[in-house]
Amino acid sequence: MGFFGKLFEKKTCDICGGEIGLMGNRKLEDGNLCKACAAKLSPWFSERRSSTVEEIREQLTYREENRNAVAAFHTTRSLGSATKVLLDEDAGKFMVTRAKDLAEANPDVLDFSQVTGCDMDIQERRTEEKRRDKDGNLVSYNPPRYTFSYDFKMSIRVNHPYFDEIKFQLNSSSVELNRGNAVPLTRAPNARLNQDYREYESMGMEIKQVLTRVRQQVRNEAKAAAAPKKAVTCPWCGATTTPDASGCCEYCGGSVNG
């Protein structure tokens, strides 16, 4: 079969068994995947081409189970603008999504303890502004004039079986400085004087601080729970007791810590 024969050859999805239309195939390491099945994978997953059919099946099983976690998720705090970091502080879980219908989008639900790091990268671009001369040609101003634009990129590193990083942009459109300004700029202005810049910078710092704090809190609690319990004297009954998980005497139930 020649090249064009292979191109137009009908293919079958190795996951659902459905026929794959022209240009609809998503190649796997050892098979084919249709667009509908590919859309069910995690939006943070990027290793599809190097994944086997069996590995994709396993992920899709996890993704279906994740729907239960989404249904049980109760947002106690929302951080961000277009793309949001939603926290369920009571359950110690979070998700990152821009979807309004969470049940339909099925965003991955992660534990606070799965966070391994969080960073914000503010990317600056400098674009020269030009004018048209009497012949209609674009020419530089003298001295040159520039527009400076900024994008706020978040990166949440996680310990997860299907992805290790959640990357998204806080701003839906670039924050621009000096657009159309008659004052020529050859270097970047003080961007923090711009309200939008300050808002996005503050937003990113809040996300970083919150995720870093809750991750450390969970790890400290796990460390404390795993630490050997020390026997103390109960102030209520006088017995030598090893406090239970609630810090209460094993004999009388009184609070050892007062």
mmCIF file of C-alpha atoms in Angstrom:
data_model
loop_
_atom_site.group_PDB
_atom_site.id
_atom_site.type_symbol
_atom_site.label_atom_id
_atom_site.label_comp_id
_atom_site.label_asym_id
_atom_site.label_seq_id
_atom_site.Cartn_x
_atom_site.Cartn_y
_atom_site.Cartn_z
ATOM 1 C CA MET A 1 0.000 0.000 0.000
ATOM 2 C CA GLY A 2 1.447 3.378 -1.021
ATOM 3 C CA PHE A 3 1.711 6.551 1.033
ATOM 4 C CA PHE A 4 -1.697 7.913 0.051
ATOM 5 C CA GLY A 5 -3.251 4.495 0.570
ATOM 6 C CA LYS A 6 -1.995 4.435 4.132
ATOM 7 C CA LEU A 7 -3.098 8.047 4.636
ATOM 8 C CA PHE A 8 -6.699 7.313 3.697
ATOM 9 C CA GLU A 9 -6.788 3.835 5.230
ATOM 10 C CA LYS A 10 -9.606 3.525 7.755
ATOM 11 C CA LYS A 11 -8.377 3.221 11.319
ATOM 12 C CA THR A 12 -10.095 2.005 14.471
ATOM 13 C CA CYS A 13 -9.676 3.446 17.947
ATOM 14 C CA ASP A 14 -7.967 0.872 20.164
ATOM 15 C CA ILE A 15 -9.843 2.222 23.187
ATOM 16 C CA CYS A 16 -13.495 2.478 22.184
ATOM 17 C CA GLY A 17 -13.415 0.486 18.935
ATOM 18 C CA GLY A 18 -14.961 3.311 16.931
ATOM 19 C CA GLU A 19 -13.897 4.263 13.428
ATOM 20 C CA ILE A 20 -11.466 7.161 13.244
ATOM 21 C CA GLY A 21 -12.214 9.790 10.622
ATOM 22 C CA LEU A 22 -9.693 11.426 8.330
ATOM 23 C CA MET A 23 -7.225 13.590 10.305
ATOM 24 C CA GLY A 24 -8.859 12.399 13.533
ATOM 25 C CA ASN A 25 -6.223 9.885 14.603
ATOM 26 C CA ARG A 26 -4.108 10.434 17.699
ATOM 27 C CA LYS A 27 -1.131 8.107 17.485
ATOM 28 C CA LEU A 28 -0.064 6.005 20.451
ATOM 29 C CA GLU A 29 3.145 4.050 20.840
ATOM 30 C CA ASP A 30 1.419 0.833 19.822
ATOM 31 C CA GLY A 31 -1.972 1.864 18.486
ATOM 32 C CA ASN A 32 -4.476 4.553 17.611
ATOM 33 C CA LEU A 33 -6.723 6.856 19.611
ATOM 34 C CA CYS A 34 -9.783 8.790 18.430
ATOM 35 C CA LYS A 35 -10.394 12.459 19.257
ATOM 36 C CA ALA A 36 -13.284 11.657 21.586
ATOM 37 C CA CYS A 37 -11.181 9.355 23.759
ATOM 38 C CA ALA A 38 -8.202 11.727 23.639
ATOM 39 C CA ALA A 39 -10.433 14.538 24.962
ATOM 40 C CA LYS A 40 -11.064 12.486 28.114
ATOM 41 C CA LEU A 41 -7.379 12.452 29.084
ATOM 42 C CA SER A 42 -6.038 14.892 31.650
ATOM 43 C CA PRO A 43 -5.457 18.362 30.148
ATOM 44 C CA TRP A 44 -2.042 18.381 31.876
ATOM 45 C CA PHE A 45 -0.967 15.084 30.262
ATOM 46 C CA SER A 46 1.586 15.482 27.450
ATOM 47 C CA GLU A 47 3.060 12.004 26.924
ATOM 48 C CA ARG A 48 0.348 10.580 24.686
ATOM 49 C CA ARG A 49 2.605 9.636 21.749
ATOM 50 C CA SER A 50 4.923 7.617 23.984
ATOM 51 C CA SER A 51 2.054 5.906 25.827
ATOM 52 C CA THR A 52 0.803 2.410 25.115
ATOM 53 C CA VAL A 53 -2.825 1.461 24.617
ATOM 54 C CA GLU A 54 -2.832 -0.202 28.040
ATOM 55 C CA GLU A 55 -1.430 2.926 29.716
ATOM 56 C CA ILE A 56 -4.124 5.058 28.097
ATOM 57 C CA ARG A 57 -6.788 2.615 29.294
ATOM 58 C CA GLU A 58 -5.413 2.895 32.832
ATOM 59 C CA GLN A 59 -5.490 6.689 32.687
ATOM 60 C CA LEU A 60 -9.047 6.750 31.388
ATOM 61 C CA THR A 61 -10.069 4.496 34.287
ATOM 62 C CA TYR A 62 -8.459 6.987 36.672
ATOM 63 C CA ARG A 63 -10.208 9.870 34.886
ATOM 64 C CA GLU A 64 -13.601 8.239 35.380
ATOM 65 C CA GLU A 65 -12.832 7.707 39.068
ATOM 66 C CA ASN A 66 -11.815 11.366 39.243
ATOM 67 C CA ARG A 67 -15.433 12.332 38.516
ATOM 68 C CA ASN A 68 -16.326 11.107 42.003
ATOM 69 C CA ALA A 69 -13.610 13.332 43.469
ATOM 70 C CA VAL A 70 -14.988 16.307 41.504
ATOM 71 C CA ALA A 71 -18.515 15.611 42.759
ATOM 72 C CA ALA A 72 -17.257 15.499 46.364
ATOM 73 C CA PHE A 73 -15.171 18.672 45.965
ATOM 74 C CA HIS A 74 -16.423 21.696 47.922
ATOM 75 C CA THR A 75 -14.657 24.932 47.017
ATOM 76 C CA THR A 76 -13.706 26.903 50.114
ATOM 77 C CA ARG A 77 -11.329 29.303 48.346
ATOM 78 C CA SER A 78 -10.773 30.442 44.762
ATOM 79 C CA LEU A 79 -7.489 31.953 43.555
ATOM 80 C CA GLY A 80 -6.811 33.428 40.134
ATOM 81 C CA SER A 81 -8.785 35.013 37.328
ATOM 82 C CA ALA A 82 -9.540 33.195 34.054
ATOM 83 C CA THR A 83 -7.785 29.988 35.068
ATOM 84 C CA LYS A 84 -8.427 29.400 38.765
ATOM 85 C CA VAL A 85 -6.866 27.378 41.541
ATOM 86 C CA LEU A 86 -9.797 26.031 43.555
ATOM 87 C CA LEU A 87 -9.162 24.818 47.094
ATOM 88 C CA ASP A 88 -11.143 22.420 49.242
ATOM 89 C CA GLU A 89 -9.332 23.234 52.480
ATOM 90 C CA ASP A 90 -11.479 20.899 54.585
ATOM 91 C CA ALA A 91 -10.513 17.884 52.446
ATOM 92 C CA GLY A 92 -6.965 19.060 51.734
ATOM 93 C CA LYS A 93 -7.483 19.030 47.958
ATOM 94 C CA PHE A 94 -7.222 21.408 45.001
ATOM 95 C CA MET A 95 -7.830 21.633 41.265
ATOM 96 C CA VAL A 96 -6.772 24.009 38.479
ATOM 97 C CA THR A 97 -9.351 24.844 35.822
ATOM 98 C CA ARG A 98 -10.962 27.580 33.768
ATOM 99 C CA ALA A 99 -14.191 25.614 33.368
ATOM 100 C CA LYS A 100 -17.480 26.816 34.802
ATOM 101 C CA ASP A 101 -19.106 23.374 34.644
ATOM 102 C CA LEU A 102 -16.783 21.245 36.774
ATOM 103 C CA ALA A 103 -18.749 18.040 36.290
ATOM 104 C CA GLU A 104 -18.425 18.290 32.516
ATOM 105 C CA ALA A 105 -14.772 19.392 32.488
ATOM 106 C CA ASN A 106 -13.700 16.817 35.095
ATOM 107 C CA PRO A 107 -10.552 18.689 36.246
ATOM 108 C CA ASP A 108 -7.949 16.588 38.047
ATOM 109 C CA VAL A 109 -8.375 16.682 41.835
ATOM 110 C CA LEU A 110 -5.076 16.587 43.708
ATOM 111 C CA ASP A 111 -4.058 16.426 47.371
ATOM 112 C CA PHE A 112 -2.176 19.337 48.911
ATOM 113 C CA SER A 113 0.605 16.863 49.727
ATOM 114 C CA GLN A 114 1.166 16.228 45.995
ATOM 115 C CA VAL A 115 2.505 19.757 45.460
ATOM 116 C CA THR A 116 6.300 19.747 45.189
ATOM 117 C CA GLY A 117 6.781 23.394 44.227
ATOM 118 C CA CYS A 118 5.174 26.474 42.737
ATOM 119 C CA ASP A 119 6.662 29.359 40.751
ATOM 120 C CA MET A 120 5.543 32.426 38.825
ATOM 121 C CA ASP A 121 7.456 33.653 35.773
ATOM 122 C CA ILE A 122 6.710 37.172 34.553
ATOM 123 C CA GLN A 123 7.665 37.271 30.886
ATOM 124 C CA GLU A 124 8.500 40.642 29.352
ATOM 125 C CA ARG A 125 8.456 41.390 25.611
ATOM 126 C CA ARG A 126 9.700 44.563 23.960
ATOM 127 C CA THR A 127 8.144 45.546 20.623
ATOM 128 C CA GLU A 128 9.390 48.520 18.656
ATOM 129 C CA GLU A 129 6.753 50.995 17.514
ATOM 130 C CA LYS A 130 7.191 52.363 14.006
ATOM 131 C CA ARG A 131 5.659 55.066 11.845
ATOM 132 C CA ARG A 132 5.116 55.481 8.134
ATOM 133 C CA ASP A 133 7.266 57.993 6.266
ATOM 134 C CA LYS A 134 6.076 60.152 3.377
ATOM 135 C CA ASP A 135 6.509 57.196 1.004
ATOM 136 C CA GLY A 136 4.383 54.899 3.137
ATOM 137 C CA ASN A 137 7.304 52.829 4.438
ATOM 138 C CA LEU A 138 7.510 51.715 8.056
ATOM 139 C CA VAL A 139 10.449 53.405 9.758
ATOM 140 C CA SER A 140 11.734 53.716 13.314
ATOM 141 C CA TYR A 141 11.180 56.759 15.455
ATOM 142 C CA ASN A 142 14.248 58.727 16.453
ATOM 143 C CA PRO A 143 14.908 57.909 19.223
ATOM 144 C CA PRO A 144 13.205 54.477 19.040
ATOM 145 C CA ARG A 145 9.899 53.937 20.842
ATOM 146 C CA TYR A 146 8.898 50.654 22.410
ATOM 147 C CA THR A 147 5.836 48.944 23.829
ATOM 148 C CA PHE A 148 6.463 46.607 26.733
ATOM 149 C CA SER A 149 4.082 43.721 27.385
ATOM 150 C CA TYR A 150 3.908 41.245 30.243
ATOM 151 C CA ASP A 151 2.477 37.758 30.710
ATOM 152 C CA PHE A 152 2.212 35.989 34.062
ATOM 153 C CA LYS A 153 2.974 32.273 33.834
ATOM 154 C CA MET A 154 2.310 29.896 36.728
ATOM 155 C CA SER A 155 3.963 26.514 37.187
ATOM 156 C CA ILE A 156 2.752 24.122 39.880
ATOM 157 C CA ARG A 157 4.999 21.069 40.177
ATOM 158 C CA VAL A 158 3.242 17.961 41.443
ATOM 159 C CA ASN A 159 3.804 14.311 42.248
ATOM 160 C CA HIS A 160 1.216 12.625 40.020
ATOM 161 C CA PRO A 161 1.278 9.423 37.936
ATOM 162 C CA TYR A 162 0.232 11.137 34.679
ATOM 163 C CA PHE A 163 1.856 14.572 34.800
ATOM 164 C CA ASP A 164 4.449 16.400 36.878
ATOM 165 C CA GLU A 165 3.600 20.010 36.128
ATOM 166 C CA ILE A 166 0.521 22.210 35.812
ATOM 167 C CA LYS A 167 1.318 25.256 33.677
ATOM 168 C CA PHE A 168 -1.114 28.079 32.947
ATOM 169 C CA GLN A 169 -1.248 31.820 32.322
ATOM 170 C CA LEU A 170 -2.921 34.119 34.822
ATOM 171 C CA ASN A 171 -3.765 36.919 32.382
ATOM 172 C CA SER A 172 -6.090 36.330 29.419
ATOM 173 C CA SER A 173 -4.414 39.138 27.441
ATOM 174 C CA SER A 174 -0.966 40.718 27.795
ATOM 175 C CA VAL A 175 -0.523 43.716 30.064
ATOM 176 C CA GLU A 176 0.861 46.448 27.791
ATOM 177 C CA LEU A 177 2.782 49.558 28.787
ATOM 178 C CA ASN A 178 3.516 52.603 26.619
ATOM 179 C CA ARG A 179 1.202 51.645 23.723
ATOM 180 C CA GLY A 180 0.720 54.845 21.723
ATOM 181 C CA ASN A 181 2.601 56.927 24.289
ATOM 182 C CA ALA A 182 4.378 59.889 22.798
ATOM 183 C CA VAL A 183 7.192 59.590 25.335
ATOM 184 C CA PRO A 184 9.943 57.443 23.758
ATOM 185 C CA LEU A 185 11.141 54.510 25.854
ATOM 186 C CA THR A 186 14.365 52.618 25.233
ATOM 187 C CA ARG A 187 14.137 50.485 28.352
ATOM 188 C CA ALA A 188 11.337 49.016 30.416
ATOM 189 C CA PRO A 189 9.390 51.402 32.658
ATOM 190 C CA ASN A 190 8.516 50.627 36.268
ATOM 191 C CA ALA A 191 5.819 48.057 35.519
ATOM 192 C CA ARG A 192 4.614 47.984 39.124
ATOM 193 C CA LEU A 193 3.115 51.427 38.627
ATOM 194 C CA ASN A 194 0.525 49.731 36.392
ATOM 195 C CA GLN A 195 -2.565 48.514 38.268
ATOM 196 C CA ASP A 196 -3.153 45.420 36.095
ATOM 197 C CA TYR A 197 0.484 44.401 36.499
ATOM 198 C CA ARG A 198 0.254 44.714 40.283
ATOM 199 C CA GLU A 199 -2.987 42.723 40.413
ATOM 200 C CA TYR A 200 -1.612 39.779 38.437
ATOM 201 C CA GLU A 201 1.670 39.809 40.321
ATOM 202 C CA SER A 202 -0.207 39.777 43.634
ATOM 203 C CA MET A 203 -2.495 37.015 42.339
ATOM 204 C CA GLY A 204 0.455 34.814 41.401
ATOM 205 C CA MET A 205 2.242 35.395 44.682
ATOM 206 C CA GLU A 206 -0.909 34.473 46.606
ATOM 207 C CA ILE A 207 -1.259 31.183 44.698
ATOM 208 C CA LYS A 208 2.397 30.367 45.340
ATOM 209 C CA GLN A 209 2.224 31.217 49.037
ATOM 210 C CA VAL A 210 -1.029 29.337 49.656
ATOM 211 C CA LEU A 211 0.028 26.133 47.881
ATOM 212 C CA THR A 212 3.456 26.194 49.511
ATOM 213 C CA ARG A 213 1.899 26.734 52.939
ATOM 214 C CA VAL A 214 -0.749 24.018 52.702
ATOM 215 C CA ARG A 215 1.791 21.546 51.319
ATOM 216 C CA GLN A 216 4.082 22.166 54.284
ATOM 217 C CA GLN A 217 1.182 21.985 56.732
ATOM 218 C CA VAL A 218 0.113 18.566 55.433
ATOM 219 C CA ARG A 219 3.678 17.278 55.585
ATOM 220 C CA ASN A 220 4.156 18.566 59.128
ATOM 221 C CA GLU A 221 0.946 16.864 60.208
ATOM 222 C CA ALA A 222 2.029 13.590 58.612
ATOM 223 C CA LYS A 223 5.416 13.835 60.313
ATOM 224 C CA ALA A 224 3.798 14.516 63.683
ATOM 225 C CA ALA A 225 1.385 11.602 63.237
ATOM 226 C CA ALA A 226 4.256 9.247 62.438
ATOM 227 C CA ALA A 227 6.363 10.387 65.387
ATOM 228 C CA PRO A 228 6.514 8.072 68.445
ATOM 229 C CA LYS A 229 3.966 9.021 71.089
ATOM 230 C CA LYS A 230 5.314 9.986 74.504
ATOM 231 C CA ALA A 231 3.633 8.909 77.706
ATOM 232 C CA VAL A 232 2.406 11.774 79.887
ATOM 233 C CA THR A 233 0.508 12.169 83.143
ATOM 234 C CA CYS A 234 -3.181 12.915 82.647
ATOM 235 C CA PRO A 235 -4.141 16.076 84.590
ATOM 236 C CA TRP A 236 -7.674 14.681 85.076
ATOM 237 C CA CYS A 237 -7.213 11.140 86.350
ATOM 238 C CA GLY A 238 -3.507 11.071 87.143
ATOM 239 C CA ALA A 239 -2.831 8.032 84.976
ATOM 240 C CA THR A 240 0.267 7.658 82.854
ATOM 241 C CA THR A 241 -1.173 7.644 79.348
ATOM 242 C CA THR A 242 -0.220 7.854 75.700
ATOM 243 C CA PRO A 243 -2.628 10.456 74.183
ATOM 244 C CA ASP A 244 -4.794 9.323 71.318
ATOM 245 C CA ALA A 245 -5.018 11.087 67.924
ATOM 246 C CA SER A 246 -7.219 13.769 69.497
ATOM 247 C CA GLY A 247 -4.780 14.409 72.336
ATOM 248 C CA CYS A 248 -7.039 12.761 74.943
ATOM 249 C CA CYS A 249 -6.298 10.397 77.792
ATOM 250 C CA GLU A 250 -6.785 6.742 76.807
ATOM 251 C CA TYR A 251 -8.347 6.012 80.215
ATOM 252 C CA CYS A 252 -10.659 8.881 81.144
ATOM 253 C CA GLY A 253 -10.968 10.672 77.799
ATOM 254 C CA GLY A 254 -9.912 14.020 79.210
ATOM 255 C CA SER A 255 -7.861 16.421 77.137
ATOM 256 C CA VAL A 256 -4.214 15.968 78.072
ATOM 257 C CA ASN A 257 -3.282 19.322 76.559
ATOM 258 C CA GLY A 258 -5.913 21.195 78.553
#
